[in-house]
Short mmCIF file of C-alpha atoms in Angstrom, two decimals:
data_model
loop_
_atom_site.label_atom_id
_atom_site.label_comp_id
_atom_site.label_asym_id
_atom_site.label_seq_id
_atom_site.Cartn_x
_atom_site.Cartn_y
_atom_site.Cartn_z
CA UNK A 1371 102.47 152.51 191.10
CA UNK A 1372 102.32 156.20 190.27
CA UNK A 1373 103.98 157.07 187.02
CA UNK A 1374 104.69 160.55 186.02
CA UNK A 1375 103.66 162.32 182.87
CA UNK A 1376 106.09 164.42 181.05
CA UNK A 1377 105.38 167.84 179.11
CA UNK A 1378 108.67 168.42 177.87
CA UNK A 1379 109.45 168.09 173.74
CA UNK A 1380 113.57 167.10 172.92
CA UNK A 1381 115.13 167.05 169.42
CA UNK A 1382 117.25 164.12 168.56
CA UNK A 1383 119.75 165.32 165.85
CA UNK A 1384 120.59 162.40 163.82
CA UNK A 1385 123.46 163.77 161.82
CA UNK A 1386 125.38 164.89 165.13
CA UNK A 1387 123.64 161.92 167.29
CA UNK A 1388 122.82 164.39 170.02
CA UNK A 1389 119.66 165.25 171.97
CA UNK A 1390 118.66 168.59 172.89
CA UNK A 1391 115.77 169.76 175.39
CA UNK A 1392 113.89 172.27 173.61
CA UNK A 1393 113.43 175.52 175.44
CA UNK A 1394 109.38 176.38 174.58
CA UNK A 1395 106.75 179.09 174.88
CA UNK A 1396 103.06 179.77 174.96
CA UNK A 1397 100.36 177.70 176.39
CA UNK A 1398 101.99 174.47 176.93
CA UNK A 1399 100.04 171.33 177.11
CA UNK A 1400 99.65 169.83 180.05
CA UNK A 1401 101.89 166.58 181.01
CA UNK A 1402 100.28 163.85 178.95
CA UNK A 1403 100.31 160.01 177.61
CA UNK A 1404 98.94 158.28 175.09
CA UNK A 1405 97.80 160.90 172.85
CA UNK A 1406 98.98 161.04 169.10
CA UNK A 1407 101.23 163.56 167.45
CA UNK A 1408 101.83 163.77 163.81
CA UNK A 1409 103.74 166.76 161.54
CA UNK A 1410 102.19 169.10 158.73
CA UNK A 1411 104.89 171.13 157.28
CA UNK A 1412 106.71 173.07 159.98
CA UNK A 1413 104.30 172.31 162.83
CA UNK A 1414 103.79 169.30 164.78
CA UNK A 1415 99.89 168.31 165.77
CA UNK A 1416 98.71 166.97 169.69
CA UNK A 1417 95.44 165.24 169.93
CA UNK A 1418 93.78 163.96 173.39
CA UNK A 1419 95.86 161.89 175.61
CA UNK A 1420 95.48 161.09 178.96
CA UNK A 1421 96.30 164.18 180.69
CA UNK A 1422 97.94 165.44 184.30
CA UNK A 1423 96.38 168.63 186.05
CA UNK A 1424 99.46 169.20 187.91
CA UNK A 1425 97.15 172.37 189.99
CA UNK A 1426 94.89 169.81 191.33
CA UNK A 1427 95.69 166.70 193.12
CA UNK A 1428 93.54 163.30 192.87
CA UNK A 1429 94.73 161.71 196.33
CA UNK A 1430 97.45 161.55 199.45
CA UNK A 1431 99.22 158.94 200.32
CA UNK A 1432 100.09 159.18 203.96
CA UNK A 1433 102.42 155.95 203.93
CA UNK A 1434 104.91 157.82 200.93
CA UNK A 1435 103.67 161.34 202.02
CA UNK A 1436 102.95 161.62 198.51
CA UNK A 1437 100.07 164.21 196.69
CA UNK A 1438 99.25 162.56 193.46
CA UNK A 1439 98.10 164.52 190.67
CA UNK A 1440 94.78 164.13 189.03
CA UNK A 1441 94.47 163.25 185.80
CA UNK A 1442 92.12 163.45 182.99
CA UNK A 1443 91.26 162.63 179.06
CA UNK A 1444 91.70 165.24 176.89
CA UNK A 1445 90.33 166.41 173.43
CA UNK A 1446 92.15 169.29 172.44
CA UNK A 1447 94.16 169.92 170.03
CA UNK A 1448 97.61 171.56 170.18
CA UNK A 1449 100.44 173.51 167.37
CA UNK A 1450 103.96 173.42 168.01
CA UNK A 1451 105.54 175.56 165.27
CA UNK A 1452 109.22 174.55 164.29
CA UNK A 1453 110.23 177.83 161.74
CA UNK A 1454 111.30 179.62 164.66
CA UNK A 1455 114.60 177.22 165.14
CA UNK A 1456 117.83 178.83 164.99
CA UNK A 1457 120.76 177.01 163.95
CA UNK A 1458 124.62 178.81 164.68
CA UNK A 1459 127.97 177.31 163.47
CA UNK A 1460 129.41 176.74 167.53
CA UNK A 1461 126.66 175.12 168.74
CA UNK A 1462 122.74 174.42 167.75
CA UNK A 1463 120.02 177.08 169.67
CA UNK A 1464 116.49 176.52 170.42
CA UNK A 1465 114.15 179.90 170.10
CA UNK A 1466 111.08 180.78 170.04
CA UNK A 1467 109.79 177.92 169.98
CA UNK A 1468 106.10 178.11 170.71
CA UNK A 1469 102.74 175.79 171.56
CA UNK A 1470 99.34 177.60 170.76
CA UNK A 1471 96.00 175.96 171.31
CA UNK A 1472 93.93 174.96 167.76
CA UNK A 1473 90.77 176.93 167.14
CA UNK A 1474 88.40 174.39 165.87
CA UNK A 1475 84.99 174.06 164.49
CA UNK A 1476 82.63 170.91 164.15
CA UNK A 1477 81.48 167.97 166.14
CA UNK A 1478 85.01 167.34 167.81
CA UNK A 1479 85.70 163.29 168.65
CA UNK A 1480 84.91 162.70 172.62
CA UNK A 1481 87.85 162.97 174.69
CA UNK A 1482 90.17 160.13 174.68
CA UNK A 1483 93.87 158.25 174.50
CA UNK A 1484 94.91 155.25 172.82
CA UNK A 1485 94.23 156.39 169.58
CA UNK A 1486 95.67 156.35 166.22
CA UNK A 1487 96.69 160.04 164.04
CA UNK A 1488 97.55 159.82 160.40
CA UNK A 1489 98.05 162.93 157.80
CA UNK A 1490 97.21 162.54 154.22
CA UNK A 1491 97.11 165.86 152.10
CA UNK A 1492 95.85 168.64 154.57
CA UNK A 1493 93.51 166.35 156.54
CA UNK A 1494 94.59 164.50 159.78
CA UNK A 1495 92.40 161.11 160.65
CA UNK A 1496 92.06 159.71 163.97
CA UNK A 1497 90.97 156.74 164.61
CA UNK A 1498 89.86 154.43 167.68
CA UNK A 1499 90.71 154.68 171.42
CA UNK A 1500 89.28 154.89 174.75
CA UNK A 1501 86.95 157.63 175.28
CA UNK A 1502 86.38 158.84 179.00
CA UNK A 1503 83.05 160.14 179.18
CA UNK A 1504 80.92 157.10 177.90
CA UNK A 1505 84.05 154.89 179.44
CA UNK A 1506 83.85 153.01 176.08
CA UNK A 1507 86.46 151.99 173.25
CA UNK A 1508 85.93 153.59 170.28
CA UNK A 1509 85.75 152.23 166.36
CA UNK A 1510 84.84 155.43 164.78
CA UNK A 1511 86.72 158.20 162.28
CA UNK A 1512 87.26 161.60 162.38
CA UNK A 1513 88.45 163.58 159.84
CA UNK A 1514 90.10 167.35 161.07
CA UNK A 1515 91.01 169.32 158.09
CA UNK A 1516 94.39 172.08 158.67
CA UNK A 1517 93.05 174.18 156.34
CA UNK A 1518 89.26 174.70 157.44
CA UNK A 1519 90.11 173.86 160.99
CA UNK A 1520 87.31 171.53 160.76
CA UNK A 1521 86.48 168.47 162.87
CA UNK A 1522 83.84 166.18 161.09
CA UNK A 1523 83.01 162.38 161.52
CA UNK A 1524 83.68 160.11 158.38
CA UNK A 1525 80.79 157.95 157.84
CA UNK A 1526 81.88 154.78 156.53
CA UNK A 1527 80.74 152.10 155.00
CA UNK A 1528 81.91 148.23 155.40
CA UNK A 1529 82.77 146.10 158.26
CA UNK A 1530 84.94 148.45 160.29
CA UNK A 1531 87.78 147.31 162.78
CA UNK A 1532 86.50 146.01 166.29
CA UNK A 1533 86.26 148.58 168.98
CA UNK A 1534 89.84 149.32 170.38
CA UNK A 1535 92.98 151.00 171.73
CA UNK A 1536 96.35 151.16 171.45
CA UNK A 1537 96.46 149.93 168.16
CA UNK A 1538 98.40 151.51 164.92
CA UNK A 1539 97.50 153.21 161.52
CA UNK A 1540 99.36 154.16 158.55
CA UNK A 1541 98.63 155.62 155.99
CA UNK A 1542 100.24 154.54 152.28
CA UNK A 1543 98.97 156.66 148.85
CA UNK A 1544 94.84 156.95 150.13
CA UNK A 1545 94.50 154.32 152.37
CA UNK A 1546 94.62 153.92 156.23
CA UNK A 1547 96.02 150.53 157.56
CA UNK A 1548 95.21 149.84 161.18
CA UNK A 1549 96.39 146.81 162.77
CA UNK A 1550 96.22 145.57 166.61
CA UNK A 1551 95.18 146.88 169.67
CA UNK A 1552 93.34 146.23 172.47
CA UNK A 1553 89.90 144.97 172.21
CA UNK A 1554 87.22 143.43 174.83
CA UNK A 1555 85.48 139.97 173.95
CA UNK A 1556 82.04 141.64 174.68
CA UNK A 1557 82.35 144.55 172.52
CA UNK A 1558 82.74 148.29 173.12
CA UNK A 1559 82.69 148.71 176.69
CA UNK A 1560 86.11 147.33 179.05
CA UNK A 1561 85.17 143.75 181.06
CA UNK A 1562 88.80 143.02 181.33
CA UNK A 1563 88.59 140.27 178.99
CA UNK A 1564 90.66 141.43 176.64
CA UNK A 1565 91.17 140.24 173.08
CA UNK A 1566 93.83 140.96 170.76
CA UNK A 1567 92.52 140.88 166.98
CA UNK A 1568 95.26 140.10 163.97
CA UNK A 1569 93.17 141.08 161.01
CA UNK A 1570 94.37 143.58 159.33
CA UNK A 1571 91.77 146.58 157.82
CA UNK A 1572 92.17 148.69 155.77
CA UNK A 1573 89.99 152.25 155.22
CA UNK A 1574 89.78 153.76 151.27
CA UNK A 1575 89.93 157.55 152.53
CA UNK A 1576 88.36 158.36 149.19
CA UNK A 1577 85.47 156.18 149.10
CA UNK A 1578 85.34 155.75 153.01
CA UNK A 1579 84.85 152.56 153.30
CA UNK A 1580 86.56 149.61 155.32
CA UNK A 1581 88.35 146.64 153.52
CA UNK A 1582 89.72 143.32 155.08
CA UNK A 1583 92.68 142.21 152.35
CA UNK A 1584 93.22 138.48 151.98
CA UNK A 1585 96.55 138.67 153.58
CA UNK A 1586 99.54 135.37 152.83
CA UNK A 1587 102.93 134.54 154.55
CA UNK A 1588 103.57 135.07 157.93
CA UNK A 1589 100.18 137.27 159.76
CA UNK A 1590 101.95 138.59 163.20
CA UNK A 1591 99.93 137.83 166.38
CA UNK A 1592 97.61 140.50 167.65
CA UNK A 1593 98.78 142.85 170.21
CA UNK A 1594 98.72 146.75 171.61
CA UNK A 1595 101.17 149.59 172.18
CA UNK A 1596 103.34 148.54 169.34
CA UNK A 1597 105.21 150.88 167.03
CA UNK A 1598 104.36 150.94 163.37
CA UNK A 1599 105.72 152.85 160.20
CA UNK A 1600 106.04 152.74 156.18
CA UNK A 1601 108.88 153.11 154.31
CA UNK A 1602 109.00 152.93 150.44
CA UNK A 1603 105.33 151.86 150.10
CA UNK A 1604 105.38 148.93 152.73
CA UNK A 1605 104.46 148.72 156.65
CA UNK A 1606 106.33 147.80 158.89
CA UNK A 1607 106.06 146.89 162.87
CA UNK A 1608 107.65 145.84 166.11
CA UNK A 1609 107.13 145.16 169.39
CA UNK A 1610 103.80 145.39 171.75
CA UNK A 1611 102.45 143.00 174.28
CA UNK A 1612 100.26 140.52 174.34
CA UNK A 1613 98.27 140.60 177.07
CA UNK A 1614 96.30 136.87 177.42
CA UNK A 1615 99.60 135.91 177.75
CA UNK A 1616 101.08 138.47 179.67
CA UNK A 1617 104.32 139.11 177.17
CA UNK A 1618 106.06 141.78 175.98
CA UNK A 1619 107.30 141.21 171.78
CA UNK A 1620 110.50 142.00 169.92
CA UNK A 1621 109.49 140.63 166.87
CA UNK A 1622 109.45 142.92 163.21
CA UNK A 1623 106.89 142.60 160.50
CA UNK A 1624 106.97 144.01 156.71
CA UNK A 1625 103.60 144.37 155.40
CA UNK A 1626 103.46 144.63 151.28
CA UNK A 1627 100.26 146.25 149.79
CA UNK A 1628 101.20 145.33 146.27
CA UNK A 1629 101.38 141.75 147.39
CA UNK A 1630 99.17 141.44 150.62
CA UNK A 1631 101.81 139.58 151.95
CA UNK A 1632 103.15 139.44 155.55
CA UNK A 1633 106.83 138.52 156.41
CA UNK A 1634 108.73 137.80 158.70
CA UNK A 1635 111.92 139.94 159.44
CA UNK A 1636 115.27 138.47 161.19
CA UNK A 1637 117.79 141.55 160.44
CA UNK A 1638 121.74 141.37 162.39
CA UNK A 1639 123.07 143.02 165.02
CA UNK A 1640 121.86 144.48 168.71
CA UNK A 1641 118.34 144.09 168.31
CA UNK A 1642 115.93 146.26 171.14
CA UNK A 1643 114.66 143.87 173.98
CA UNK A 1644 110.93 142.94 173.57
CA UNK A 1645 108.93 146.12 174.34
CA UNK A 1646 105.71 147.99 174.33
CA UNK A 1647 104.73 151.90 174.09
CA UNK A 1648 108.05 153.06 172.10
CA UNK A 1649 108.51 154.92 170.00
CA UNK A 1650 110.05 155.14 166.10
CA UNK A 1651 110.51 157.38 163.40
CA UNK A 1652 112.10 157.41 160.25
CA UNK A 1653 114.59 159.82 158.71
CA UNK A 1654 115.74 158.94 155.02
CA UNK A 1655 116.86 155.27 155.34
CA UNK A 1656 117.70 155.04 159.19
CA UNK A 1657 114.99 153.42 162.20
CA UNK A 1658 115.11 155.37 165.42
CA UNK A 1659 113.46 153.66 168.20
CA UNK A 1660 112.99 155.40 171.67
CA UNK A 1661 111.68 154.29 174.99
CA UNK A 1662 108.89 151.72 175.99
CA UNK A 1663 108.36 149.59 178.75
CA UNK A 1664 109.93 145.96 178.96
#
């Protein structure tokens, strides 16, 4: 089944509950999934993804009469600046708004999707993912510094996470947690016998070097394509799937640094149905959860 890629960016407004299609400019990037976006300041960061060409098309299917794009990895990087947003007491207006490519120096990671993005300070960290030209997952870090415009590989030290994809990271005071994804039983390159690791590790961005915390209380199962975030110094995620079983999650985790423990969350009310490739982000004390496939 052909699903399509979208290249469109919406607010949500969370004071006025409303969602607005943002009206955009410059070189937009091209349709895309799994790719990783993350915020500096006023501007909002694109890595790789798993792109659409919608000039070229892959294949025709005469039964649906049907052209089907091509599509491709990507690894560049993309700016969509925010301080042009206008605001007007009748209604909210979107100007301006405009996408520019990154000029960037250094050994830039292999194209690729399924990855993880964190910021800390002026330095975004990717981590992991599936790269297309060597058809292999990945287990390395790069380091691409705003200010320098600098790609560079992190050379770390300890035993680092298994090769994977469509796992999370977060990042809480210097330290990069990464937890889940999709791995493969042999090691880097896909067999189809998937694993799903439940360790959690842990990278010291100072000292670059990988940790594995004696973790208590209740570990969550491995999966992939769940959503992850921190609030007040703890981790927190939901959903995913679990694919040696073939199921879809709903459950949520809190993950305390302080404490290394794992527990368990059962909060009231609607809760979302078990899920995989959401998405949530926080804004002061409220969860918003998007999308996904059930």
């Amino acid at each position: 089944m052909f699903l399509k890629k979208s290249d469109y960016v919406s607010f949500f407004f969370s004071e006025s509950c409303k969602w607005s299609l943002v009206e955009r400019y410059g070189p937009c990037p091209p349709a895309r999934d799994g790719h990783s976006a993350i915020v500096v300041g006023s501007v909002m960061y694109v890595f790789g993804g798993f792109e659409e060409e919608s000039q070229r098309f892959g294949f025709f299917d005469d039964s649906l009469n049907l052209a089907f794009p091509l599509s491709t990895f990507s690894r560049e990087t993309y700016a969509f600046d925010f301080k042009t947003l206008q605001w007007s007491e009748v209604r909210t207006t979107v100007k301006s708004c405009k996408w520019s490519l990154v000029e960037r120096y250094g050994p830039c990671p292999p194209a690729r999707d399924g990855h993880s993005a964190i910021v800390v300070g002026s330095v975004m960290y990717v981590f992991g993912g599936f790269e297309e030209e060597s058809q292999r997952f990945s287990r390395e870090t790069y380091a691409f510094d705003f200010k320098t415009l600098q790609w560079s590989e992190v050379r770390t030290t300890g035993a680092a996470p298994q090769w994977r994809d469509f796992h999370t990271a977060c990042a809480i005071g210097n330290k990069m947690y990464v937890f889940g994804g999709r791995s493969d039983q042999l090691g880097q390159f896909h067999s189809s016998r998937d694993m799903y690791c439940d360790r959690l590790k842990v990278l010291d961005l100072e000292t670059a070097q990988w940790q594995e915390p004696n973790v208590t209380g209740d570990r969550p199962s491995g999966r992939r394509s769940h959503s992850a975030w921190t609030y007040k110094g703890r981790m927190y995620i939901f959903g995913g799937y679990l694919g040696t079983v073939n199921q879809h999650l709903g459950d949520l985790y809190e993950y305390d640094p302080a404490t290394s423990n794992w527990k368990r969350l059962h909060p009231y009310g609607d809760a979302p149905s078990p899920r995989r490739r959401h998405c949530t982000v926080i804004v002061n004390n409220r969860l918003f959860l998007f999308g996904g496939t059930m």
